Coordinates of C-alpha atoms and ligand atoms in Angstrom, one line a residue:
M19 CA 0.0 0.0 0.0
Q20 CA 1.2 3.5 -0.9
V21 CA 0.0 7.1 -0.4
P22 CA -0.6 9.6 -3.2
E23 CA 2.4 11.2 -4.9
N24 CA 1.7 14.7 -3.5
F25 CA 1.3 13.4 0.1
L26 CA 3.0 15.7 2.7
W27 CA 5.3 13.5 4.7
G28 CA 7.1 15.4 7.4
G29 CA 7.5 15.9 11.1
A30 CA 6.2 18.4 13.7
I31 CA 7.5 20.5 16.6
A32 CA 6.3 23.7 18.3
A33 CA 8.3 26.9 18.8
H34 CA 8.2 26.9 22.6
Q35 CA 9.3 23.3 23.0
A36 CA 12.3 23.6 20.7
E37 CA 13.6 27.1 20.1
G38 CA 14.8 28.2 23.5
A39 CA 16.4 31.7 23.3
Y40 CA 13.5 32.7 25.4
N41 CA 14.6 36.3 25.8
T42 CA 16.7 36.8 22.6
D43 CA 16.2 39.4 20.0
G44 CA 13.4 41.1 21.9
K45 CA 11.2 38.1 22.6
G46 CA 8.8 38.5 25.5
L47 CA 7.9 35.9 28.1
S48 CA 5.2 33.3 27.0
V49 CA 3.1 31.1 29.2
A50 CA 5.6 28.3 28.5
D51 CA 8.3 30.4 30.1
V52 CA 6.7 30.3 33.5
M53 CA 6.2 26.5 33.7
T54 CA 8.6 24.3 35.6
A55 CA 9.4 20.6 34.8
A56 CA 7.5 17.7 36.3
G57 CA 7.7 13.9 36.4
N58 CA 5.8 11.2 34.5
F59 CA 2.5 11.6 36.4
D60 CA 2.5 15.0 38.1
E61 CA 1.7 18.5 36.8
R62 CA 4.1 21.2 35.8
R63 CA 3.9 24.2 38.2
I64 CA 2.9 27.6 36.9
T65 CA 4.9 30.2 38.7
N66 CA 4.0 33.8 39.2
G67 CA 6.5 35.2 36.6
V68 CA 10.1 33.9 36.3
K69 CA 11.5 33.0 39.7
T70 CA 15.2 32.6 40.5
G71 CA 16.0 29.1 41.7
E72 CA 13.4 27.5 39.5
F73 CA 14.2 25.5 36.4
Y74 CA 12.2 26.4 33.2
P75 CA 13.1 23.8 30.5
N76 CA 11.6 25.9 27.7
H77 CA 14.0 28.7 28.3
E78 CA 16.7 26.8 26.4
G79 CA 14.6 24.1 24.7
I80 CA 16.9 22.3 22.3
D81 CA 18.4 25.6 21.1
F82 CA 16.6 25.3 17.8
Y83 CA 16.7 29.0 17.5
H84 CA 20.4 28.8 16.8
Q85 CA 20.8 25.3 15.4
F86 CA 17.9 25.1 13.0
P87 CA 20.0 25.1 9.8
E88 CA 21.6 21.8 10.9
D89 CA 18.3 20.4 12.0
I90 CA 16.5 21.2 8.8
K91 CA 19.3 19.7 6.9
L92 CA 18.7 16.5 8.8
F93 CA 14.9 16.7 8.1
A94 CA 15.8 17.0 4.4
E95 CA 18.0 14.0 4.7
M96 CA 15.0 12.0 5.9
G97 CA 13.1 13.3 2.9
F98 CA 10.6 15.6 4.6
K99 CA 8.2 17.2 2.1
C100 CA 6.9 19.5 4.9
F101 CA 7.8 20.6 8.4
R102 CA 5.2 21.7 11.0
T103 CA 6.2 24.3 13.6
S104 CA 4.6 27.3 15.2
I105 CA 5.4 31.0 15.4
A106 CA 6.2 32.1 19.0
W107 CA 3.7 34.9 19.3
S108 CA 5.9 36.7 21.9
R109 CA 8.8 37.0 19.4
I110 CA 6.5 39.0 17.2
F111 CA 4.5 40.9 19.8
P112 CA 6.6 40.6 23.0
N113 CA 3.7 41.7 25.2
G114 CA 1.0 40.7 22.9
D115 CA -0.9 44.0 22.9
E116 CA 1.6 46.2 20.9
E117 CA 0.6 47.9 17.6
E118 CA 3.9 47.3 15.8
P119 CA 5.6 43.9 15.5
N120 CA 9.2 43.2 16.5
E121 CA 11.2 43.1 13.3
A122 CA 14.0 40.9 14.8
G123 CA 11.4 38.3 15.6
L124 CA 9.9 38.4 12.1
K125 CA 13.4 38.1 10.6
F126 CA 14.0 34.9 12.5
Y127 CA 11.0 33.2 10.8
D128 CA 12.0 34.6 7.4
R129 CA 15.3 32.7 7.9
L130 CA 13.6 29.6 9.1
F131 CA 11.1 29.4 6.3
D132 CA 13.8 30.2 3.7
E133 CA 15.9 27.4 5.0
C134 CA 13.0 25.0 4.6
H135 CA 12.4 26.1 1.0
K136 CA 16.1 25.5 0.2
Y137 CA 15.3 21.8 0.5
H138 CA 11.8 22.1 -1.0
I139 CA 10.2 21.5 2.4
E140 CA 6.8 23.2 2.8
P141 CA 6.4 24.9 6.2
V142 CA 3.1 24.1 8.0
V143 CA 2.6 26.8 10.6
T144 CA 0.5 26.9 13.8
L145 CA -0.4 30.4 14.9
S146 CA -1.0 29.6 18.6
H147 CA 0.6 26.5 20.1
F148 CA 0.6 26.8 23.9
E149 CA 2.8 29.9 23.9
M150 CA 0.8 33.1 24.2
P151 CA 2.5 36.2 25.6
Y152 CA 2.5 36.0 29.4
H153 CA 1.7 39.7 29.6
L154 CA -1.8 38.9 28.1
V155 CA -2.3 36.6 31.1
T156 CA -1.3 39.1 33.8
E157 CA -3.0 42.1 32.1
Y158 CA -6.2 40.6 30.7
G159 CA -6.6 37.1 32.1
G160 CA -5.8 35.5 28.8
F161 CA -8.7 34.5 26.5
R162 CA -11.3 35.1 29.1
S163 CA -11.1 38.7 27.7
R164 CA -12.4 39.8 24.3
K165 CA -9.4 42.2 24.1
V166 CA -7.1 39.1 23.7
L167 CA -9.3 38.0 20.7
D168 CA -8.3 41.2 19.0
C169 CA -4.6 40.9 20.0
F170 CA -4.5 37.4 18.4
V171 CA -6.2 38.5 15.2
H172 CA -3.7 41.4 15.0
F173 CA -0.8 39.0 15.4
A174 CA -2.2 36.5 12.9
Q175 CA -2.7 39.2 10.3
A176 CA 0.8 40.5 10.7
V177 CA 2.5 37.1 10.2
I178 CA 0.1 35.8 7.5
T179 CA 0.8 39.0 5.5
R180 CA 4.5 38.8 6.1
Y181 CA 4.9 35.1 5.2
Q182 CA 2.1 34.6 2.6
H183 CA 4.6 33.8 -0.1
K184 CA 6.6 31.4 2.1
V185 CA 3.8 29.6 4.0
K186 CA 0.8 28.1 2.3
Y187 CA -0.5 25.8 5.1
W188 CA -1.7 27.4 8.4
L189 CA -3.4 26.1 11.5
T190 CA -5.1 28.5 13.9
F191 CA -5.1 27.1 17.5
N192 CA -3.3 23.9 18.4
E193 CA -5.5 21.3 20.0
I194 CA -8.1 23.9 20.7
N195 CA -10.3 21.1 22.2
N196 CA -7.8 20.0 24.9
Q197 CA -9.5 22.5 27.2
T198 CA -12.4 20.1 27.4
N199 CA -10.2 19.0 30.3
Y200 CA -11.1 22.3 32.1
D201 CA -10.4 21.0 35.6
R202 CA -6.7 20.6 34.8
A203 CA -4.9 23.8 35.4
F204 CA -2.2 23.0 32.8
T205 CA -4.7 22.8 29.9
L206 CA -6.6 26.0 30.4
F207 CA -3.3 27.9 31.0
T208 CA -1.5 26.5 27.9
N209 CA -4.5 26.7 25.6
S210 CA -5.9 30.0 26.7
G211 CA -3.7 31.7 29.3
V212 CA -6.6 31.2 31.7
Q213 CA -6.2 30.7 35.5
I214 CA -9.3 29.8 37.5
H215 CA -10.0 31.8 40.7
E216 CA -11.5 30.3 43.9
G217 CA -15.2 29.7 43.5
E218 CA -15.3 30.1 39.7
N219 CA -17.0 27.7 37.4
A220 CA -14.1 26.4 35.3
E221 CA -16.4 24.9 32.7
A222 CA -18.1 28.2 32.1
V223 CA -14.8 30.1 31.8
M224 CA -13.6 27.5 29.3
Y225 CA -16.7 28.0 27.1
Q226 CA -16.1 31.7 27.2
A227 CA -12.4 31.5 26.3
A228 CA -13.0 28.9 23.6
H229 CA -15.8 31.1 22.1
Y230 CA -13.4 34.0 21.7
E231 CA -10.9 31.6 20.1
V232 CA -13.4 30.2 17.6
V233 CA -14.4 33.8 16.7
A234 CA -10.7 34.8 16.4
S235 CA -10.1 31.7 14.2
A236 CA -13.0 32.7 11.9
K237 CA -11.7 36.2 11.6
V238 CA -8.3 35.0 10.7
V239 CA -9.6 32.5 8.1
K240 CA -11.7 35.3 6.4
F241 CA -8.7 37.6 6.4
A242 CA -6.4 35.1 4.9
H243 CA -8.9 34.1 2.2
E244 CA -9.3 37.8 1.2
L245 CA -5.5 38.4 1.3
N246 CA -4.4 35.5 -0.9
S247 CA -6.5 32.7 -2.4
N248 CA -3.5 30.3 -2.3
L249 CA -3.5 30.1 1.4
L250 CA -5.1 27.1 3.2
I251 CA -6.2 27.7 6.8
G252 CA -7.0 24.7 9.0
A253 CA -8.4 24.1 12.4
M254 CA -6.5 21.7 14.8
V255 CA -8.0 19.4 17.3
A256 CA -6.7 16.6 19.6
F257 CA -8.4 13.5 18.4
S258 CA -8.7 11.1 21.3
P259 CA -11.9 9.2 20.5
V260 CA -14.0 8.4 23.5
Y261 CA -15.4 4.9 23.3
P262 CA -18.3 3.7 25.5
A263 CA -17.0 1.4 28.2
T264 CA -19.8 -1.2 27.6
D265 CA -22.9 -1.8 25.5
K266 CA -25.2 -0.2 28.1
P267 CA -27.3 2.5 26.3
D268 CA -26.4 4.9 29.1
D269 CA -22.7 4.4 28.4
L270 CA -23.3 5.0 24.7
L271 CA -25.1 8.3 25.4
K272 CA -22.3 9.3 27.7
A273 CA -19.7 8.6 25.1
Q274 CA -21.7 10.4 22.5
R275 CA -21.9 13.5 24.7
A276 CA -18.2 13.2 25.4
M277 CA -17.5 13.2 21.6
Q278 CA -19.8 16.2 21.2
S279 CA -18.1 18.0 24.1
R280 CA -14.6 17.3 22.5
F281 CA -15.6 18.2 18.9
W282 CA -18.0 21.2 19.1
F283 CA -14.9 23.3 18.6
S284 CA -14.2 21.8 15.1
D285 CA -18.0 21.7 14.5
V286 CA -18.0 25.5 14.8
Q287 CA -14.8 26.0 12.9
V288 CA -15.9 23.7 10.0
E289 CA -19.6 24.4 9.9
G290 CA -19.5 28.1 10.9
S291 CA -22.1 27.7 13.5
Y292 CA -22.7 26.2 17.0
P293 CA -24.3 22.8 17.4
A294 CA -27.8 23.2 18.8
W295 CA -27.2 20.9 21.8
L296 CA -24.4 23.1 23.1
R297 CA -26.4 26.3 23.1
K298 CA -29.2 24.5 25.0
Y299 CA -26.6 23.0 27.4
Q300 CA -25.0 26.4 28.0
A301 CA -28.4 28.0 28.7
A302 CA -29.6 25.2 31.0
K303 CA -26.3 25.4 33.0
Q304 CA -26.7 29.2 33.2
F305 CA -23.2 29.9 32.1
N306 CA -24.1 33.4 31.1
L307 CA -21.7 33.7 28.2
D308 CA -20.8 36.7 26.0
I309 CA -21.8 35.3 22.6
T310 CA -23.3 38.0 20.4
D311 CA -25.2 37.9 17.2
A312 CA -22.3 39.7 15.6
D313 CA -20.0 36.9 16.7
L314 CA -22.3 34.3 15.2
A315 CA -22.3 36.1 11.9
V316 CA -18.5 36.2 12.0
L317 CA -18.3 32.4 12.5
K318 CA -20.3 31.9 9.2
Q319 CA -17.7 33.9 7.3
G320 CA -14.6 32.0 8.4
Q321 CA -15.0 28.3 7.8
V322 CA -11.7 26.4 7.6
D323 CA -10.2 24.8 4.5
Y324 CA -9.0 21.6 6.1
L325 CA -8.9 19.9 9.5
G326 CA -5.6 19.1 11.2
F327 CA -5.5 16.8 14.2
S328 CA -3.2 15.1 16.6
Y329 CA -3.7 11.4 17.4
Y330 CA -1.9 9.7 20.3
M331 CA -4.4 7.6 22.1
S332 CA -8.0 6.6 22.7
F333 CA -10.2 7.1 25.7
A334 CA -13.2 5.3 27.2
T335 CA -16.0 6.5 29.4
A336 CA -19.0 5.2 31.4
A337 CA -22.1 6.8 32.7
R338 CA -22.0 7.8 36.3
P339 CA -24.6 6.3 38.7
G340 CA -27.5 8.8 38.8
E341 CA -26.4 10.6 35.6
D342 CA -28.7 13.5 34.7
E343 CA -30.2 14.0 31.2
F344 CA -27.3 16.1 30.1
Y345 CA -24.7 13.4 30.5
S346 CA -22.3 16.3 31.2
Y347 CA -18.8 15.2 30.4
N348 CA -15.8 16.2 32.6
E349 CA -12.6 14.8 31.2
A350 CA -10.8 14.9 34.6
T351 CA -13.3 12.5 36.2
D352 CA -15.2 10.6 33.5
L353 CA -12.6 8.5 31.8
V354 CA -12.2 4.8 32.5
E355 CA -9.5 2.3 31.5
N356 CA -9.8 0.3 28.3
K357 CA -8.6 -3.2 29.0
Y358 CA -8.2 -4.0 25.3
V359 CA -5.3 -1.6 24.6
P360 CA -1.8 -1.3 26.1
K361 CA -0.4 1.9 27.7
S362 CA 2.8 3.9 27.3
D363 CA 5.0 4.6 30.3
W364 CA 3.1 7.8 30.7
G365 CA -0.2 6.0 30.8
W366 CA -1.3 6.9 27.3
Q367 CA -3.5 4.2 25.7
V368 CA -1.8 3.0 22.5
D369 CA -4.5 2.2 19.9
P370 CA -3.5 2.3 16.2
K371 CA -6.9 1.2 15.0
G372 CA -8.3 4.3 16.7
L373 CA -6.5 6.3 14.0
R374 CA -8.4 4.7 11.2
Y375 CA -11.6 5.3 13.3
A376 CA -10.6 8.9 13.7
L377 CA -10.1 9.5 10.0
N378 CA -13.4 7.8 9.2
W379 CA -15.3 9.7 12.0
M380 CA -14.0 13.1 10.9
N381 CA -14.5 12.4 7.2
D382 CA -18.1 11.3 7.8
R383 CA -18.8 14.5 9.9
Y384 CA -16.8 17.2 8.1
H385 CA -16.2 16.2 4.5
L386 CA -13.0 18.1 4.4
P387 CA -9.4 17.1 3.7
L388 CA -7.7 15.8 6.9
F389 CA -4.1 16.3 7.9
V390 CA -2.5 14.1 10.6
V391 CA -0.3 16.8 12.1
E392 CA 0.8 14.9 15.2
N393 CA 1.2 11.2 16.1
G394 CA 3.9 9.6 18.1
I395 CA 5.0 8.0 21.4
G396 CA 7.0 9.5 24.2
A397 CA 9.6 7.0 25.4
I398 CA 12.9 6.8 27.3
D399 CA 15.7 6.4 24.7
K400 CA 19.2 5.1 25.4
L401 CA 22.2 6.5 23.5
T402 CA 24.8 3.8 23.1
V403 CA 28.5 4.4 23.4
S404 CA 28.7 4.5 19.6
H405 CA 25.9 7.2 19.5
Q406 CA 23.1 5.0 18.3
V407 CA 19.6 4.8 19.5
H408 CA 17.7 1.5 19.0
D409 CA 14.2 2.8 19.2
D410 CA 12.3 -0.2 17.8
Y411 CA 9.3 0.6 20.1
R412 CA 8.9 4.0 18.3
I413 CA 9.2 2.4 14.8
K414 CA 6.6 -0.1 15.8
Y415 CA 4.2 2.6 17.1
L416 CA 4.6 4.7 14.0
R417 CA 4.5 1.7 11.7
D418 CA 1.2 0.4 13.2
H419 CA -0.4 3.9 12.9
I420 CA 0.8 4.5 9.4
K421 CA -0.7 1.1 8.4
Q422 CA -4.1 2.2 9.7
M423 CA -3.8 5.6 8.0
E424 CA -3.0 3.8 4.7
L425 CA -6.1 1.6 5.1
A426 CA -8.2 4.8 5.6
I427 CA -6.7 6.3 2.5
N428 CA -6.7 3.3 0.2
D429 CA -9.7 1.2 1.4
D430 CA -11.9 3.9 2.9
G431 CA -11.1 6.5 0.2
I432 CA -10.4 9.3 2.7
D433 CA -8.5 12.5 1.6
V434 CA -5.5 12.7 3.9
M435 CA -3.2 15.6 3.0
G436 CA -0.2 14.5 5.0
Y437 CA 1.4 13.0 8.1
T438 CA 3.8 14.9 10.4
P439 CA 4.7 12.7 13.4
W440 CA 5.5 14.2 16.7
S441 CA 8.2 15.0 16.8
A442 CA 10.7 15.7 14.1
I443 CA 13.5 15.9 16.7
D444 CA 13.6 15.4 20.5
I445 CA 12.1 18.5 22.3
V446 CA 10.7 19.5 25.7
S447 CA 7.5 17.6 26.5
A448 CA 4.5 20.0 26.7
S449 CA 2.7 18.3 29.6
T450 CA 5.7 17.3 31.8
G451 CA 8.5 19.6 30.7
Q452 CA 10.8 16.6 30.5
L453 CA 13.3 16.0 27.8
S454 CA 13.4 12.4 28.7
K455 CA 9.9 11.9 27.3
R456 CA 11.4 11.7 23.8
Y457 CA 9.4 11.6 20.6
G458 CA 12.0 12.5 17.9
F459 CA 13.8 10.7 15.0
I460 CA 16.8 12.7 16.1
Y461 CA 18.3 12.3 19.6
V462 CA 19.3 15.5 21.4
D463 CA 21.9 15.2 24.1
R464 CA 20.2 17.0 26.9
D465 CA 18.6 15.8 30.2
D466 CA 15.7 16.8 32.4
Q467 CA 17.9 19.2 34.4
G468 CA 19.2 21.0 31.4
N469 CA 22.6 19.3 31.2
G470 CA 24.1 18.0 28.0
S471 CA 26.0 19.0 24.8
L472 CA 22.8 19.5 22.7
K473 CA 24.5 17.4 20.0
R474 CA 22.2 15.7 17.6
Y475 CA 22.3 11.9 16.7
R476 CA 20.2 10.0 14.2
K477 CA 18.1 7.2 15.8
D478 CA 17.2 3.9 14.1
S479 CA 13.8 5.4 13.4
F480 CA 15.5 8.2 11.4
Y481 CA 16.7 5.6 8.8
W482 CA 13.4 3.7 9.0
Y483 CA 11.3 6.9 8.3
Q484 CA 13.6 7.8 5.5
K485 CA 12.7 4.5 3.8
V486 CA 9.0 5.0 4.5
I487 CA 9.0 8.3 2.8
S488 CA 11.1 7.2 -0.2
T489 CA 8.8 4.3 -0.8
R490 CA 5.6 6.4 -0.3
G491 CA 4.6 4.3 2.7
E492 CA 5.1 0.9 1.1
K493 CA 8.1 -0.3 3.1
L494 CA 7.0 -0.1 6.7
G495 CA 9.6 -2.5 8.1
D496 CA 7.8 -5.8 8.6
E497 CA 10.7 -7.1 10.6
Y498 CA 9.2 -5.2 13.6
A499 CA 6.7 -7.3 15.4
D500 CA 3.0 -6.4 14.9
D501 CA 0.7 -7.1 17.8
S502 CA -2.0 -4.7 16.7
K503 CA -4.0 -7.7 15.3
Ligands
LIG620 P1 3.6 15.7 25.6 C1 -2.5 16.1 25.9 C2 -3.0 15.1 25.2 C3 -2.7 14.9 23.9 C4 -1.8 15.7 23.3 O1 2.5 15.7 24.5 C5 -1.2 16.8 24.0 C6 -1.5 17.0 25.3 C7 -1.0 18.1 26.1 O2 0.3 17.7 26.6 O3 -0.3 17.7 23.4 C8 0.2 17.6 22.1 O4 4.7 16.5 25.2 C9 0.8 18.9 21.8 C10 2.3 18.9 21.8 C11 2.8 17.9 22.8 C12 2.4 16.5 22.3 O5 1.0 16.4 22.1 O6 2.8 16.3 26.8 O7 0.2 19.5 20.7 O8 2.7 20.2 22.0 O9 4.2 18.0 22.9 C13 2.9 15.4 23.1 O10 4.0 14.3 25.8

């Protein structure tokens, strides 16, 4: 089985997890710059500004800011057709609310995109990937404020205008639906710059922030379409499907509500309007949201061109005893284990067939081209004395997922634009801040405390992926055991 000729094979990272240089060339602090490192199962702490004596892994990242020419050369060696990264908002608008952009920040991305084009690698660019200017949090409370909607649109207009001839593929908000997990401080903070105060209803705050984001997204889509008809603007959701735990009708209704709760974001971004159930739900729960008729009109004018999504794992849920008629879904409390799928060392349920399900589910619902912009497994890698990394577990994970994607393309007839596994190179983990939770094809010599030479080494998966790309997905390495059957 192969994928089409023009398929965009590549790899993905995000600015804040790789670039480092957190205060270089006029960059302002971002939300990622005030988050400490954690372990496999605890949360990163969010400090009140940058504190001396704390370790902030994103401050140095993997120094991609300075080493990107060498890294892109390695991506080209693997045969990448595209490279997904994000623009660090606070390089361009250090505080987020300035009128004029920071030219030094803009120049950095000119150099980065030019370097990609040198090797015929198409940049795929996320506008907001967990790295909004920290000043927007302290001054306005992040996306709980309509002011921040305008700041984002201003930022997006500046960079889309500047790079329109270098970047064709854009994504607005990374994993905009992660905040369905509104009880987890990390998610609301990284997605929206929102911190919940004592006594506040986090679910209501999430719906308000996300509303401003979908309106901002629509404004950006409209702007880009009017600016240059070559541009393609996508939405981006985390696709963890939520399966019903059993065949009980109540579990099915619960799982359906879970899927509606996780995907109303893309429903709005694709359809240009809110699903009816959600407006009923928000009214019944008396969330009292600022959603105006003018906003609803804006949503209609900015429907996305394609849907990007991440796929790492699947979830399962069961109805609670005494569930009310809303089957309200709270991701922090309503997930159950799925005994049919194994877990990674970080507890993520590994389920390759869920990717084929994801592609079919979104194709049935949205009828838009789909782009797998993240997929991968975080694992501990060992560098041998001869600087090799035998990461057969990563090869197996990616191989099993690519197989399912190829079935979706070839047997189910789904339009998949490309595949950019997470991550092109080892970077700082978003949820834990660890470097030891590695995802890359390229090993970076750095540990969780920030020690190491930052030297890059090709892993076994590097050579494996090179072959996958050069055979258009035909040679997936059948010597690696397949227990997905
Ligand atoms: P890390 C939660 C669930 C699924 C994907 O994640 C997630 C998250 C938030 O961590 O994030 C995406 O590094 C995200 C990337 C992130 C990657 O998945 O926590 O878009 O920034 O690095 C992997 O193991």
